[in-house]
């Protein structure tokens, strides 16, 4: 349902999205909110904006407390490594145990519920890269309505690159999973593939508006999409549209209201009595929608499968670079999304690298001969070695 916002509201939204200062943002969001006409088409937006304001308020309180040296929980964790993974689950399922067993973090494992009250990060090594795993405070019924640290946990999930949904096999795993997915859905965080996906990647001023249609538009044209984006002052961005998208889907993307996250389910406590039976129940329920990895943090069983499962689920590749004339390639790979091109790699290395790009040479076992001279549009794969030549 379209929101039909008046132009002043759209302008206000553009201002609010442009500022990074939390106090200013909150002020602008409040002004935006007062400009939004309240009707059925805007109901969802109103809920979302209210949540965003609540999260901002807490974030500011947190900052104030820290400044005053009073400590208190810290909710925003700086991203590190190849990807940030939020570890989400009910209390006592073994989140701290997983963090302690697989990362360098010192998480407190405890039989008492709700022991973890702030997110705890740890680095999880896999092959020659590291993922950052962040244990979030436990979810519960009502988290999405602001109970306990629910909004913060959900904000963490929304901001992460992927999710580890953890369930306890000594209890009914399907009930746990349904509760987790239910709270996330209320916060508009989904793990299932949508019918349409719209990604808006903001660019520097002057870059212009580019729309890449990978699927098709329903009931609207590219021009309508452009017009809508411009009405929100989205003038410098690359917008990618996958699947069958409506104009509402595009507007949703402007508000970043629905987040689609890659996820794996980690089913813990495989050592417990009814675990086999519960695992079968879970697998039957999930089908092929998400990968299920059975583990026991206690015995260590299955933990060695986690790295590969995460790597697969995140859809990433590792690419190594080499300086022209040098023999050895970089020890540390760049981690890129599957489907990334040589151009994407160049952009990752330096923002103006892509403009002066001339050609690249790629070494790979999948090529008939290596190195092969390629252009910017060449699609990279895991373990490729690339040498970039500039003009
Ligand atoms: N039997 C069994 N117990 C576990 C396992 N992993 C964690 N636990 C126990 O479950 C309880 C909660 O663990 P914790 O890691 O603190 O859970 P969290 O609340 O999700 O962080 C503790 O008593 C752990 O010893 C496991 O694989 N098997
Ligand atoms: Mg914990």
PDB file of C-alpha atoms in Angstrom, residues 168-282:
ATOM      1  CA  UNK A 168      18.625 -25.849  22.112  1.00  0.00           C
ATOM      2  CA  UNK A 169      17.924 -29.476  21.168  1.00  0.00           C
ATOM      3  CA  UNK A 170      17.092 -30.483  24.732  1.00  0.00           C
ATOM      4  CA  UNK A 171      13.899 -28.440  24.275  1.00  0.00           C
ATOM      5  CA  UNK A 172      11.435 -28.066  21.427  1.00  0.00           C
ATOM      6  CA  UNK A 173      13.561 -26.421  18.695  1.00  0.00           C
ATOM      7  CA  UNK A 174      10.624 -25.587  16.418  1.00  0.00           C
ATOM      8  CA  UNK A 175       8.953 -23.499  19.103  1.00  0.00           C
ATOM      9  CA  UNK A 176      12.220 -21.665  19.731  1.00  0.00           C
ATOM     10  CA  UNK A 177      12.811 -20.998  16.065  1.00  0.00           C
ATOM     11  CA  UNK A 178       9.245 -19.772  15.549  1.00  0.00           C
ATOM     12  CA  UNK A 179       9.612 -17.363  18.446  1.00  0.00           C
ATOM     13  CA  UNK A 180      12.903 -16.005  17.082  1.00  0.00           C
ATOM     14  CA  UNK A 181      11.596 -15.626  13.542  1.00  0.00           C
ATOM     15  CA  UNK A 182       8.345 -14.121  14.845  1.00  0.00           C
ATOM     16  CA  UNK A 183      10.087 -11.388  16.846  1.00  0.00           C
ATOM     17  CA  UNK A 184      12.426 -10.690  13.934  1.00  0.00           C
ATOM     18  CA  UNK A 185       9.517 -10.476  11.495  1.00  0.00           C
ATOM     19  CA  UNK A 186       7.830  -7.919  13.751  1.00  0.00           C
ATOM     20  CA  UNK A 187      11.019  -5.875  13.487  1.00  0.00           C
ATOM     21  CA  UNK A 188      10.932  -6.490   9.705  1.00  0.00           C
ATOM     22  CA  UNK A 189      14.026  -8.639   9.609  1.00  0.00           C
ATOM     23  CA  UNK A 190      13.485 -11.655   7.369  1.00  0.00           C
ATOM     24  CA  UNK A 191      15.621 -14.621   6.526  1.00  0.00           C
ATOM     25  CA  UNK A 192      13.515 -16.021   3.696  1.00  0.00           C
ATOM     26  CA  UNK A 193      14.163 -14.911   0.158  1.00  0.00           C
ATOM     27  CA  UNK A 194      11.705 -12.198  -0.841  1.00  0.00           C
ATOM     28  CA  UNK A 195       9.719 -12.105  -4.070  1.00  0.00           C
ATOM     29  CA  UNK A 196      11.495  -8.886  -4.847  1.00  0.00           C
ATOM     30  CA  UNK A 197      14.615  -7.319  -3.508  1.00  0.00           C
ATOM     31  CA  UNK A 198      15.596  -3.683  -3.932  1.00  0.00           C
ATOM     32  CA  UNK A 199      19.032  -2.508  -2.892  1.00  0.00           C
ATOM     33  CA  UNK A 200      19.855   1.168  -2.790  1.00  0.00           C
ATOM     34  CA  UNK A 201      23.531   1.888  -2.508  1.00  0.00           C
ATOM     35  CA  UNK A 202      24.145   5.579  -1.842  1.00  0.00           C
ATOM     36  CA  UNK A 203      27.027   7.183  -3.723  1.00  0.00           C
ATOM     37  CA  UNK A 204      28.953  10.398  -3.448  1.00  0.00           C
ATOM     38  CA  UNK A 205      27.294  13.623  -4.580  1.00  0.00           C
ATOM     39  CA  UNK A 206      27.461  13.969  -8.353  1.00  0.00           C
ATOM     40  CA  UNK A 207      27.503  10.254  -9.049  1.00  0.00           C
ATOM     41  CA  UNK A 208      23.970  10.375 -10.423  1.00  0.00           C
ATOM     42  CA  UNK A 209      21.190   7.843 -10.258  1.00  0.00           C
ATOM     43  CA  UNK A 210      21.620   4.444 -11.838  1.00  0.00           C
ATOM     44  CA  UNK A 211      18.943   1.768 -11.854  1.00  0.00           C
ATOM     45  CA  UNK A 212      19.923  -1.779 -12.652  1.00  0.00           C
ATOM     46  CA  UNK A 213      16.967  -4.009 -13.367  1.00  0.00           C
ATOM     47  CA  UNK A 214      17.824  -7.673 -12.792  1.00  0.00           C
ATOM     48  CA  UNK A 215      14.198  -8.741 -12.529  1.00  0.00           C
ATOM     49  CA  UNK A 216      11.066  -6.959 -13.606  1.00  0.00           C
ATOM     50  CA  UNK A 217       8.847  -4.137 -12.468  1.00  0.00           C
ATOM     51  CA  UNK A 218       5.192  -4.739 -11.691  1.00  0.00           C
ATOM     52  CA  UNK A 219       2.710  -1.926 -12.433  1.00  0.00           C
ATOM     53  CA  UNK A 220       5.381   0.722 -12.901  1.00  0.00           C
ATOM     54  CA  UNK A 221       8.208   1.775 -15.177  1.00  0.00           C
ATOM     55  CA  UNK A 222      11.844   2.631 -14.608  1.00  0.00           C
ATOM     56  CA  UNK A 223      10.817   6.262 -14.941  1.00  0.00           C
ATOM     57  CA  UNK A 224       8.329   5.873 -12.051  1.00  0.00           C
ATOM     58  CA  UNK A 225      11.077   4.356  -9.928  1.00  0.00           C
ATOM     59  CA  UNK A 226      13.376   7.227 -10.791  1.00  0.00           C
ATOM     60  CA  UNK A 227      10.715   9.771  -9.989  1.00  0.00           C
ATOM     61  CA  UNK A 228       9.971   8.139  -6.638  1.00  0.00           C
ATOM     62  CA  UNK A 229      13.642   8.018  -5.689  1.00  0.00           C
ATOM     63  CA  UNK A 230      14.133  11.644  -6.675  1.00  0.00           C
ATOM     64  CA  UNK A 231      11.119  12.669  -4.619  1.00  0.00           C
ATOM     65  CA  UNK A 232      13.038  11.323  -1.608  1.00  0.00           C
ATOM     66  CA  UNK A 233      16.139  13.129  -2.851  1.00  0.00           C
ATOM     67  CA  UNK A 234      17.878   9.886  -3.601  1.00  0.00           C
ATOM     68  CA  UNK A 235      19.832  11.372  -6.486  1.00  0.00           C
ATOM     69  CA  UNK A 236      23.225   9.738  -6.188  1.00  0.00           C
ATOM     70  CA  UNK A 237      22.843   6.010  -5.863  1.00  0.00           C
ATOM     71  CA  UNK A 238      22.935   2.675  -7.590  1.00  0.00           C
ATOM     72  CA  UNK A 239      19.617   0.893  -7.234  1.00  0.00           C
ATOM     73  CA  UNK A 240      19.475  -2.804  -8.031  1.00  0.00           C
ATOM     74  CA  UNK A 241      16.110  -4.476  -8.474  1.00  0.00           C
ATOM     75  CA  UNK A 242      15.817  -8.255  -8.320  1.00  0.00           C
ATOM     76  CA  UNK A 243      12.690 -10.375  -8.762  1.00  0.00           C
ATOM     77  CA  UNK A 244       9.253  -8.901  -9.325  1.00  0.00           C
ATOM     78  CA  UNK A 245       9.193  -5.522  -7.660  1.00  0.00           C
ATOM     79  CA  UNK A 246       6.405  -3.020  -7.176  1.00  0.00           C
ATOM     80  CA  UNK A 247       6.796   0.690  -6.517  1.00  0.00           C
ATOM     81  CA  UNK A 248       5.983  -0.085  -2.864  1.00  0.00           C
ATOM     82  CA  UNK A 249       8.967  -2.407  -2.698  1.00  0.00           C
ATOM     83  CA  UNK A 250      11.134   0.464  -3.897  1.00  0.00           C
ATOM     84  CA  UNK A 251       9.650   2.817  -1.302  1.00  0.00           C
ATOM     85  CA  UNK A 252      10.263   0.150   1.362  1.00  0.00           C
ATOM     86  CA  UNK A 253      13.890   0.124   0.350  1.00  0.00           C
ATOM     87  CA  UNK A 254      14.101   3.921   0.726  1.00  0.00           C
ATOM     88  CA  UNK A 255      12.962   3.500   4.337  1.00  0.00           C
ATOM     89  CA  UNK A 256      15.159   0.442   4.736  1.00  0.00           C
ATOM     90  CA  UNK A 257      12.144  -1.056   6.386  1.00  0.00           C
ATOM     91  CA  UNK A 258      12.677  -4.696   5.487  1.00  0.00           C
ATOM     92  CA  UNK A 259      16.067  -6.284   5.963  1.00  0.00           C
ATOM     93  CA  UNK A 260      16.815  -9.677   4.429  1.00  0.00           C
ATOM     94  CA  UNK A 261      19.565 -11.519   6.217  1.00  0.00           C
ATOM     95  CA  UNK A 262      21.556 -14.573   5.371  1.00  0.00           C
ATOM     96  CA  UNK A 263      21.312 -17.056   8.193  1.00  0.00           C
ATOM     97  CA  UNK A 264      22.243 -20.495   9.448  1.00  0.00           C
ATOM     98  CA  UNK A 265      20.579 -22.405  12.251  1.00  0.00           C
ATOM     99  CA  UNK A 266      22.929 -23.858  14.838  1.00  0.00           C
ATOM    100  CA  UNK A 267      21.204 -26.633  16.787  1.00  0.00           C
ATOM    101  CA  UNK A 268      23.110 -27.009  20.051  1.00  0.00           C
ATOM    102  CA  UNK A 269      23.244 -29.637  22.816  1.00  0.00           C
ATOM    103  CA  UNK A 270      23.434 -32.642  20.501  1.00  0.00           C
ATOM    104  CA  UNK A 271      24.722 -34.490  23.561  1.00  0.00           C
ATOM    105  CA  UNK A 272      21.374 -34.257  25.362  1.00  0.00           C
ATOM    106  CA  UNK A 273      18.775 -36.998  25.696  1.00  0.00           C
ATOM    107  CA  UNK A 274      16.140 -36.246  23.047  1.00  0.00           C
ATOM    108  CA  UNK A 275      18.470 -34.385  20.692  1.00  0.00           C
ATOM    109  CA  UNK A 276      18.231 -36.833  17.738  1.00  0.00           C
ATOM    110  CA  UNK A 277      14.482 -36.739  17.756  1.00  0.00           C
ATOM    111  CA  UNK A 278      14.347 -32.971  18.178  1.00  0.00           C
ATOM    112  CA  UNK A 279      16.859 -32.480  15.393  1.00  0.00           C
ATOM    113  CA  UNK A 280      14.691 -34.522  13.017  1.00  0.00           C
ATOM    114  CA  UNK A 281      11.687 -32.434  13.997  1.00  0.00           C
ATOM    115  CA  UNK A 282      13.622 -29.231  13.316  1.00  0.00           C
TER     116      UNK A 282
END
